[in-house]
Amino acid sequence: QKQKKKQQKHQKPQKQQQATTTKQQQQQQQTQHNKSKGMPTHAGHCSVTCGTGTQTRDVVCVGGSSREACELFLNATRVADTQPCTEYSGCQWSTSPWGSCDATCGEGERRRGVLCTNTQITECFAKMWVVPSETEPCTDVSGCKWQASEWGACSTSCGVGRQQREFQCQNGERRFCASHSPPEDTSRVCEDFRNCSWKVGAWLPCSTSCGTGDHSRYISCGCLGHVPEIDVDCAEVLL
C-alpha cells in the first residue's frame, strides 16, 4: 500500500505537467491563430467601365505568417480576392453612319446602327434612357424619270399648227420628278394638209368690152397638187 501511494504521488505531478503542456500548446495555437489573419486590401477598379465585370483585391496574411499558414489556421477558409462588380461610368451609345435612303424618287427612310459601347444594349439602357434614333425620314430624287405620251394630233388639218404631248412621273410623284429635272418639250410645230381644198369663185366678166381681155375668179386656200387657173383668155368670148 505504501508503494501504491508512493506511485500515485509520483504520477500526479506527471498528469499535471501534461495538462499544463497541452494548455500551453492550445494557447500558442490560439495566439498563432490570432496573429495569422487574412487581411484584404482595398478593392481595385472594376474590370469594365460599362456592364458587369470583376473587382480584384490583394489578400495578405498579417502577423508574419505565410498565406498557407493563414488558410491552415483559419480552417482552410480563404478570404475572397475577387468579386463581381457593375460599372456604368463608361457606357455610351455608338452610332454608325446613315445608310442610303430606301426610296430613289420620293420620301423614304434611312437607317443606321445604334450600339452600346460594350455591345450589351441593356447596360446603356440602365444608365441612359435617351436612345439615339435608328431611323429618320429621307428624300431622294436621283432615280426620278419622266415618261412621255405619244404626240397628239396637229392643231390644224390644213396648214401649220402645233401638237402636244404629256409627261408623267414614271416612278414617283410629279413634284419629285420636277425637282430632279424639267420634262422635255411638251409641244412642237406640225403641218397637216389632209383637209385642205380649193375654194373657187365664179368667173368675173371679161376685163374688156372690145378686144381681148381676161376672165378672173377668186381662189382661196391652197393645197398640194394642181392649182386651178386664175386667169383665162376671154377674147373668144367676145367673138
mmCIF file of N, CA and C in Angstrom, residues 6-63:
data_model
loop_
_atom_site.group_PDB
_atom_site.id
_atom_site.type_symbol
_atom_site.label_atom_id
_atom_site.label_comp_id
_atom_site.label_asym_id
_atom_site.label_seq_id
_atom_site.Cartn_x
_atom_site.Cartn_y
_atom_site.Cartn_z
ATOM 1 N N LYS A 6 2.868 5.776 -3.034
ATOM 2 C CA LYS A 6 4.047 6.470 -3.496
ATOM 3 C C LYS A 6 3.991 6.654 -5.008
ATOM 4 N N GLN A 7 3.517 5.618 -5.721
ATOM 5 C CA GLN A 7 3.404 5.716 -7.191
ATOM 6 C C GLN A 7 2.343 6.736 -7.598
ATOM 7 N N GLN A 8 1.239 6.747 -6.878
ATOM 8 C CA GLN A 8 0.170 7.717 -7.189
ATOM 9 C C GLN A 8 0.665 9.135 -7.002
ATOM 10 N N LYS A 9 1.456 9.355 -5.933
ATOM 11 C CA LYS A 9 2.002 10.695 -5.706
ATOM 12 C C LYS A 9 2.958 11.068 -6.834
ATOM 13 N N HIS A 10 3.667 10.057 -7.370
ATOM 14 C CA HIS A 10 4.630 10.344 -8.423
ATOM 15 C C HIS A 10 3.914 10.584 -9.762
ATOM 16 N N GLN A 11 2.772 9.889 -10.009
ATOM 17 C CA GLN A 11 2.023 10.053 -11.270
ATOM 18 C C GLN A 11 1.256 11.366 -11.320
ATOM 19 N N LYS A 12 0.825 11.853 -10.224
ATOM 20 C CA LYS A 12 0.015 13.075 -10.192
ATOM 21 C C LYS A 12 0.749 14.277 -10.754
ATOM 22 N N PRO A 13 1.983 14.524 -10.391
ATOM 23 C CA PRO A 13 2.708 15.658 -10.993
ATOM 24 C C PRO A 13 2.869 15.489 -12.493
ATOM 25 N N GLN A 14 3.029 14.201 -12.977
ATOM 26 C CA GLN A 14 3.182 13.999 -14.421
ATOM 27 C C GLN A 14 1.924 14.389 -15.172
ATOM 28 N N LYS A 15 0.758 13.994 -14.626
ATOM 29 C CA LYS A 15 -0.522 14.365 -15.269
ATOM 30 C C LYS A 15 -0.698 15.868 -15.271
ATOM 31 N N GLN A 16 -0.364 16.485 -14.183
ATOM 32 C CA GLN A 16 -0.484 17.955 -14.119
ATOM 33 C C GLN A 16 0.445 18.602 -15.142
ATOM 34 N N GLN A 17 1.645 18.004 -15.291
ATOM 35 C CA GLN A 17 2.603 18.561 -16.243
ATOM 36 C C GLN A 17 2.093 18.411 -17.676
ATOM 37 N N GLN A 18 1.479 17.225 -17.983
ATOM 38 C CA GLN A 18 0.928 17.000 -19.314
ATOM 39 C C GLN A 18 -0.224 17.956 -19.598
ATOM 40 N N ALA A 19 -1.108 18.155 -18.642
ATOM 41 C CA ALA A 19 -2.236 19.079 -18.807
ATOM 42 C C ALA A 19 -1.736 20.492 -19.054
ATOM 43 N N THR A 20 -0.667 20.839 -18.284
ATOM 44 C CA THR A 20 -0.093 22.192 -18.449
ATOM 45 C C THR A 20 0.483 22.349 -19.844
ATOM 46 N N THR A 21 1.168 21.283 -20.316
ATOM 47 C CA THR A 21 1.768 21.339 -21.659
ATOM 48 C C THR A 21 0.701 21.472 -22.737
ATOM 49 N N THR A 22 -0.368 20.686 -22.622
ATOM 50 C CA THR A 22 -1.479 20.752 -23.598
ATOM 51 C C THR A 22 -2.109 22.130 -23.605
ATOM 52 N N LYS A 23 -2.283 22.684 -22.414
ATOM 53 C CA LYS A 23 -2.882 24.008 -22.305
ATOM 54 C C LYS A 23 -1.980 25.055 -22.924
ATOM 55 N N GLN A 24 -0.691 24.930 -22.734
ATOM 56 C CA GLN A 24 0.256 25.873 -23.312
ATOM 57 C C GLN A 24 0.240 25.786 -24.844
ATOM 58 N N GLN A 25 0.149 24.521 -25.354
ATOM 59 C CA GLN A 25 0.097 24.347 -26.806
ATOM 60 C C GLN A 25 -1.165 24.990 -27.389
ATOM 61 N N GLN A 26 -2.283 24.800 -26.706
ATOM 62 C CA GLN A 26 -3.542 25.411 -27.167
ATOM 63 C C GLN A 26 -3.438 26.925 -27.166
ATOM 64 N N GLN A 27 -2.795 27.447 -26.118
ATOM 65 C CA GLN A 27 -2.637 28.910 -26.053
ATOM 66 C C GLN A 27 -1.745 29.412 -27.183
ATOM 67 N N GLN A 28 -0.669 28.641 -27.470
ATOM 68 C CA GLN A 28 0.220 29.038 -28.560
ATOM 69 C C GLN A 28 -0.519 29.007 -29.904
ATOM 70 N N GLN A 29 -1.326 27.930 -30.091
ATOM 71 C CA GLN A 29 -2.094 27.844 -31.336
ATOM 72 C C GLN A 29 -3.090 28.983 -31.469
ATOM 73 N N GLN A 30 -3.723 29.317 -30.303
ATOM 74 C CA GLN A 30 -4.689 30.422 -30.340
ATOM 75 C C GLN A 30 -3.986 31.731 -30.659
ATOM 76 N N THR A 31 -2.783 31.890 -30.049
ATOM 77 C CA THR A 31 -2.010 33.106 -30.314
ATOM 78 C C THR A 31 -1.637 33.172 -31.785
ATOM 79 N N GLN A 32 -1.183 32.009 -32.313
ATOM 80 C CA GLN A 32 -0.814 31.979 -33.732
ATOM 81 C C GLN A 32 -2.040 32.236 -34.609
ATOM 82 N N HIS A 33 -3.181 31.660 -34.183
ATOM 83 C CA HIS A 33 -4.442 31.872 -34.918
ATOM 84 C C HIS A 33 -4.808 33.339 -34.934
ATOM 85 N N ASN A 34 -4.658 33.987 -33.765
ATOM 86 C CA ASN A 34 -5.000 35.402 -33.666
ATOM 87 C C ASN A 34 -4.069 36.254 -34.502
ATOM 88 N N LYS A 35 -2.802 35.841 -34.556
ATOM 89 C CA LYS A 35 -1.842 36.618 -35.331
ATOM 90 C C LYS A 35 -2.014 36.369 -36.816
ATOM 91 N N SER A 36 -2.372 35.142 -37.191
ATOM 92 C CA SER A 36 -2.459 34.772 -38.595
ATOM 93 C C SER A 36 -3.866 35.056 -39.108
ATOM 94 N N LYS A 37 -4.091 36.262 -39.510
ATOM 95 C CA LYS A 37 -5.389 36.664 -40.054
ATOM 96 C C LYS A 37 -5.211 37.124 -41.490
ATOM 97 N N GLY A 38 -6.141 36.702 -42.324
ATOM 98 C CA GLY A 38 -6.125 37.186 -43.697
ATOM 99 C C GLY A 38 -6.681 38.601 -43.734
ATOM 100 N N MET A 39 -5.877 39.543 -44.150
ATOM 101 C CA MET A 39 -6.287 40.954 -44.161
ATOM 102 C C MET A 39 -6.363 41.436 -45.604
ATOM 103 N N PRO A 40 -7.581 41.681 -46.130
ATOM 104 C CA PRO A 40 -7.696 42.157 -47.511
ATOM 105 C C PRO A 40 -7.343 43.634 -47.609
ATOM 106 N N THR A 41 -6.761 44.018 -48.751
ATOM 107 C CA THR A 41 -6.510 45.429 -49.027
ATOM 108 C C THR A 41 -7.740 46.020 -49.701
ATOM 109 N N HIS A 42 -7.684 47.300 -50.029
ATOM 110 C CA HIS A 42 -8.812 47.940 -50.709
ATOM 111 C C HIS A 42 -9.002 47.337 -52.090
ATOM 112 N N ALA A 43 -10.258 47.170 -52.487
ATOM 113 C CA ALA A 43 -10.569 46.587 -53.792
ATOM 114 C C ALA A 43 -10.172 47.540 -54.901
ATOM 115 N N GLY A 44 -9.723 46.974 -56.019
ATOM 116 C CA GLY A 44 -9.340 47.782 -57.165
ATOM 117 C C GLY A 44 -10.542 48.181 -58.001
ATOM 118 N N HIS A 45 -10.251 48.757 -59.178
ATOM 119 C CA HIS A 45 -11.323 49.195 -60.073
ATOM 120 C C HIS A 45 -11.983 47.987 -60.736
ATOM 121 N N CYS A 46 -13.207 48.204 -61.154
ATOM 122 C CA CYS A 46 -13.936 47.165 -61.874
ATOM 123 C C CYS A 46 -13.235 46.927 -63.213
ATOM 124 N N SER A 47 -13.249 45.689 -63.675
ATOM 125 C CA SER A 47 -12.539 45.341 -64.906
ATOM 126 C C SER A 47 -13.197 45.913 -66.156
ATOM 127 N N VAL A 48 -14.429 46.388 -66.042
ATOM 128 C CA VAL A 48 -15.127 47.019 -67.167
ATOM 129 C C VAL A 48 -15.646 48.368 -66.718
ATOM 130 N N THR A 49 -15.902 49.236 -67.697
ATOM 131 C CA THR A 49 -16.472 50.554 -67.383
ATOM 132 C C THR A 49 -17.939 50.649 -67.776
ATOM 133 N N CYS A 50 -18.435 49.577 -68.383
ATOM 134 C CA CYS A 50 -19.853 49.573 -68.763
ATOM 135 C C CYS A 50 -20.356 48.139 -68.717
ATOM 136 N N GLY A 51 -21.029 47.788 -67.634
ATOM 137 C CA GLY A 51 -21.577 46.449 -67.518
ATOM 138 C C GLY A 51 -21.083 45.728 -66.285
ATOM 139 N N THR A 52 -21.144 44.405 -66.321
ATOM 140 C CA THR A 52 -20.748 43.569 -65.188
ATOM 141 C C THR A 52 -19.362 42.997 -65.431
ATOM 142 N N GLY A 53 -18.484 43.197 -64.446
ATOM 143 C CA GLY A 53 -17.120 42.712 -64.561
ATOM 144 C C GLY A 53 -16.641 42.107 -63.258
ATOM 145 N N THR A 54 -15.343 42.177 -63.030
ATOM 146 C CA THR A 54 -14.723 41.599 -61.831
ATOM 147 C C THR A 54 -13.869 42.639 -61.135
ATOM 148 N N GLN A 55 -13.967 42.657 -59.814
ATOM 149 C CA GLN A 55 -13.174 43.554 -58.988
ATOM 150 C C GLN A 55 -12.176 42.699 -58.209
ATOM 151 N N THR A 56 -10.908 43.059 -58.245
ATOM 152 C CA THR A 56 -9.847 42.265 -57.629
ATOM 153 C C THR A 56 -9.194 43.045 -56.492
ATOM 154 N N ARG A 57 -8.822 42.322 -55.446
ATOM 155 C CA ARG A 57 -8.084 42.921 -54.336
ATOM 156 C C ARG A 57 -7.010 41.940 -53.874
ATOM 157 N N ASP A 58 -5.952 42.468 -53.287
ATOM 158 C CA ASP A 58 -4.882 41.629 -52.739
ATOM 159 C C ASP A 58 -5.225 41.233 -51.309
ATOM 160 N N VAL A 59 -4.990 39.972 -50.970
ATOM 161 C CA VAL A 59 -5.213 39.479 -49.610
ATOM 162 C C VAL A 59 -3.857 39.054 -49.041
ATOM 163 N N VAL A 60 -3.426 39.691 -47.954
ATOM 164 C CA VAL A 60 -2.139 39.370 -47.331
ATOM 165 C C VAL A 60 -2.380 38.809 -45.935
ATOM 166 N N CYS A 61 -1.447 37.998 -45.460
ATOM 167 C CA CYS A 61 -1.535 37.404 -44.127
ATOM 168 C C CYS A 61 -0.717 38.252 -43.168
ATOM 169 N N VAL A 62 -1.363 38.825 -42.177
ATOM 170 C CA VAL A 62 -0.673 39.678 -41.198
ATOM 171 C C VAL A 62 -0.142 38.805 -40.070
ATOM 172 N N GLY A 63 0.826 39.311 -39.364
ATOM 173 C CA GLY A 63 1.401 38.574 -38.246
ATOM 174 C C GLY A 63 2.631 37.799 -38.624
#
